[in-house]
Structure formats: structure tokens, C-alpha cells
Amino acid sequence: MRVLHVAAEVFPLVKTGGLADVVAALPVALAEQGADVRLLLPGLPPVLEAVQHARPVIDIGSCFGALRVRLLLGRMPGSRLPVYVIDAPYLYRRGGSPYQDSQGEEWPDNLQRFALLGWVAAHLAAGDADPQWAPSIVHAHDWHAAMTCAYMADHPATEAASVFTVHNLAFQGLFPMHDWPLLGLASRLMAPSGLEFHGQLSFMKAGLKFGHKVTTVSPTYAHEIATHEFGCGLDGVVRGRGADVAGILNGIDPEVWNPARDSAIAVRYDHQQLAGKRACRQALQDELGLQRDDDALLLTVVSRLTSQKGLDLLLSVLPELIRAGVQLAVQGTGEPALEAAFRMAQQAHPKQVHAHVGYDEAKAHRQVSGADVIAVPSRFEPCGLT
């Protein structure tokens, strides 16, 4: 079985959340089961720098506003899985996150950037991009890759099947309807039965409507997104797919998150050697400038700082936690107001609160290894890998 995974991020090259962890672990697990698995990623700077032995497959030329687009084929570092990379400097070679600039604003050309990702995936599926390999199944992850399903559906001769996974329905990839011509799709897909969503274009809807199968990251979430409360306006579309929607529980990579072999933490340990856990706790207090207090409850949060994740709820009870002697270590990025609030909490209580605005994978491992308690106050959670 030939499987192509299409995504905007993958651990350890580019990561903003759990999506990157899944895209790193799931293809490897499939390959270990005997599948012929490849990835397709946008040519973001960390991807181009890390992918090994990349060679050109096809010179695509000018499209989606970019003057020069190439498709490269190389190997992922570590897993050695084959990976296609879309080299489009005009669209992908920039700082910030895959989706936002350094000020947290959405890139204004995200429609073109992620339409190109889906368009190339559909051409690979049709056997039109790499004459040496074509997938039998294309697995597109979240709204960034959802246009894969629409482009495949717009080419009836494509024999490959598509699977679309919803990692978080709240992020939908919405764009102005007047940008429709930039997609190069048939006008019949512009209707409410296609990508139109309350006067806008919805990439998420493209995946929900045109993926042959739709999966979510847990069985419970599959039921939740079919309800008005958690369907984000797309619950009718989800219900309309019926049995084509299924939930498959996410999992972590037990090799990456194994304290007995983790080189990122202060002292390695397992459930039979918990002295190492205490050493990790003390090392974390020292690293973050917290008071070394064996009696304090050390609470950590590694999360996007958004209202969905309930971090405002944590802030609302923080004074009570401080009075009780609790220590809090927070890491993440997100809404500016929440970032500022946690920074202010650290300034007010430097021996009890530490806030790292940003993402540091090694520090995340140290926070998990040193924590007494990990807070997950999410208002809704598709499948918390934490």
C-alpha cells in the first residue's frame, strides 16, 4: 500500500502543536507495518535545512503567485522516510510560524500557500508529478492540507483514495469568496455543496466534503463535532457524511516521550527509579528560578495560550494557587493578552511563577519530567497529547 501524508508541519522540523507529533509518528508506524509511506511538506526554511539528500523531481514553474516552484524528494532526518518538499521561495521562505508572522498576524497569502500544498498533493495522487511513484491513498491533515481532497475530486480520473483528518475543527482556513479565482477550481465547487461557507471559502469544508473518508483524533471528538455545540458551524456537514466519519484515538511516540531514555531531561528515570523524577523536579525549579521547595506543588502547562485551552480559567484562580504555595511553570504562545498576563504574573511572583512565551521542545520535556501536576484546563480538547 502506497500512502502519502500531506501536512504543514512535522516534528522535529516545524511544530506548533500536536499535529506535528502525529505527522512524525504515524507515517513511521505505518511503514513499520509494511506500507510504502511518503510525506509532502511545504518548503519552509527549517524543512529545507533539515531534509537530507533532496533532489529535484519536477520543475513546476510559475503558479499560485510564485514565479518559481519545484518539487524535491529527499529523506526525513532520523526516520529516513522519503519526503517531498515544495520549494517555492516566494510563498514559504519567511520567518514566523507556518501560518502567522512574528506579530501573530495571519499571512495574507495563506490561501495561495496552502492551496499549492493541496494542488501538488493531488497531482502526485494522479501520477502527474513523479513518474516513479504515485500513492494509492492520500492522507491530508487539517485545513492546511484539506484542498488536497477538493483538487482530487475535481479530477475524476484520479484513482487514489483520500483520507482527511480533523485535528481541530475550530481552525478552518477561511478566506474571502472573491479570492476564488486564485484556486483554479471548477465553478461547481464554489456552491454551498462545495467550499462556500457563509459567504466565505472554507478549506476545512473542502476536506469534510470531498475526502473519501474523514477521521478525527479521538472517537469522542468525532461525536462532538457532529453537535451544534462543538461543530463550529460545520456540524451539519459532518452529520451529512454519516458513517464516513470515524474517530481514531491519537497516541504519543513512546520513544520520544520515554523518561528512561530522554536525553533532554536532567536525570533519566522510570516508574521503578523515581529518585530521578525528584532530581528532574529540583533541576526544573533551579532552571526556571523558582524557589527550591520540596513541599510546594509544582504545576506545569505546555500549551497554546488560547481561550480554547482554558488558560484564562487558570489565570482566574492563580491568586488562590499562589496563596496556597503552588508553583506554576507555563510554556506556549497564543493570544497576546494571555501572554502578557502570564508575564505579569511572573514579574509579580518570580519565585512561584515562570512564563516562557515561545516553544522549546527540550524545555517542554523538562517541564513534563519535573512536574508534580500537569494542568489541561481545555474548554474542549480533540485529543490532548499532553
PDB file of C-alpha atoms in Angstrom, residues 2 4 36 38-40 55-60 71-74 82-85 120-135:
ATOM      1  CA  ARG A   2       1.393   3.389  -1.056  1.00  0.00           C
ATOM      2  CA  LEU A   4       1.154   9.924   1.014  1.00  0.00           C
ATOM      3  CA  ASP A  36       5.234   2.357   1.346  1.00  0.00           C
ATOM      4  CA  ARG A  38       5.975   9.227   1.917  1.00  0.00           C
ATOM      5  CA  LEU A  39       5.342  12.767   3.190  1.00  0.00           C
ATOM      6  CA  LEU A  40       4.615  16.032   1.403  1.00  0.00           C
ATOM      7  CA  ARG A  55      16.917  16.281  -5.415  1.00  0.00           C
ATOM      8  CA  PRO A  56      14.544  17.850  -7.946  1.00  0.00           C
ATOM      9  CA  VAL A  57      11.659  15.701  -9.171  1.00  0.00           C
ATOM     10  CA  ILE A  58       9.929  18.241 -11.376  1.00  0.00           C
ATOM     11  CA  ASP A  59      10.280  21.943 -12.165  1.00  0.00           C
ATOM     12  CA  ILE A  60       6.685  23.148 -11.871  1.00  0.00           C
ATOM     13  CA  LEU A  71       9.147  19.616  -6.199  1.00  0.00           C
ATOM     14  CA  LEU A  72      12.054  17.995  -4.368  1.00  0.00           C
ATOM     15  CA  LEU A  73      12.411  14.472  -2.974  1.00  0.00           C
ATOM     16  CA  GLY A  74      14.660  13.716  -0.016  1.00  0.00           C
ATOM     17  CA  PRO A  82      11.002   9.685   1.813  1.00  0.00           C
ATOM     18  CA  VAL A  83       9.647  13.238   1.841  1.00  0.00           C
ATOM     19  CA  TYR A  84       8.535  15.521  -0.983  1.00  0.00           C
ATOM     20  CA  VAL A  85       9.194  19.216  -0.381  1.00  0.00           C
ATOM     21  CA  VAL A 120       0.749  19.376  -5.606  1.00  0.00           C
ATOM     22  CA  ALA A 121      -0.606  16.520  -3.479  1.00  0.00           C
ATOM     23  CA  ALA A 122      -3.450  15.992  -5.965  1.00  0.00           C
ATOM     24  CA  HIS A 123      -1.003  15.891  -8.876  1.00  0.00           C
ATOM     25  CA  LEU A 124       1.088  13.303  -7.042  1.00  0.00           C
ATOM     26  CA  ALA A 125      -2.114  11.316  -6.491  1.00  0.00           C
ATOM     27  CA  ALA A 126      -2.893  11.475 -10.199  1.00  0.00           C
ATOM     28  CA  GLY A 127       0.578  10.223 -11.149  1.00  0.00           C
ATOM     29  CA  ASP A 128       1.289  13.571 -12.766  1.00  0.00           C
ATOM     30  CA  ALA A 129       4.200  14.821 -10.643  1.00  0.00           C
ATOM     31  CA  ASP A 130       6.555  11.895 -10.006  1.00  0.00           C
ATOM     32  CA  PRO A 131       6.626   9.295 -12.804  1.00  0.00           C
ATOM     33  CA  GLN A 132       8.387   6.861 -10.436  1.00  0.00           C
ATOM     34  CA  TRP A 133       5.776   6.851  -7.634  1.00  0.00           C
ATOM     35  CA  ALA A 134       2.116   7.582  -7.051  1.00  0.00           C
ATOM     36  CA  PRO A 135       0.092   6.945  -3.883  1.00  0.00           C
TER      37      PRO A 135
END
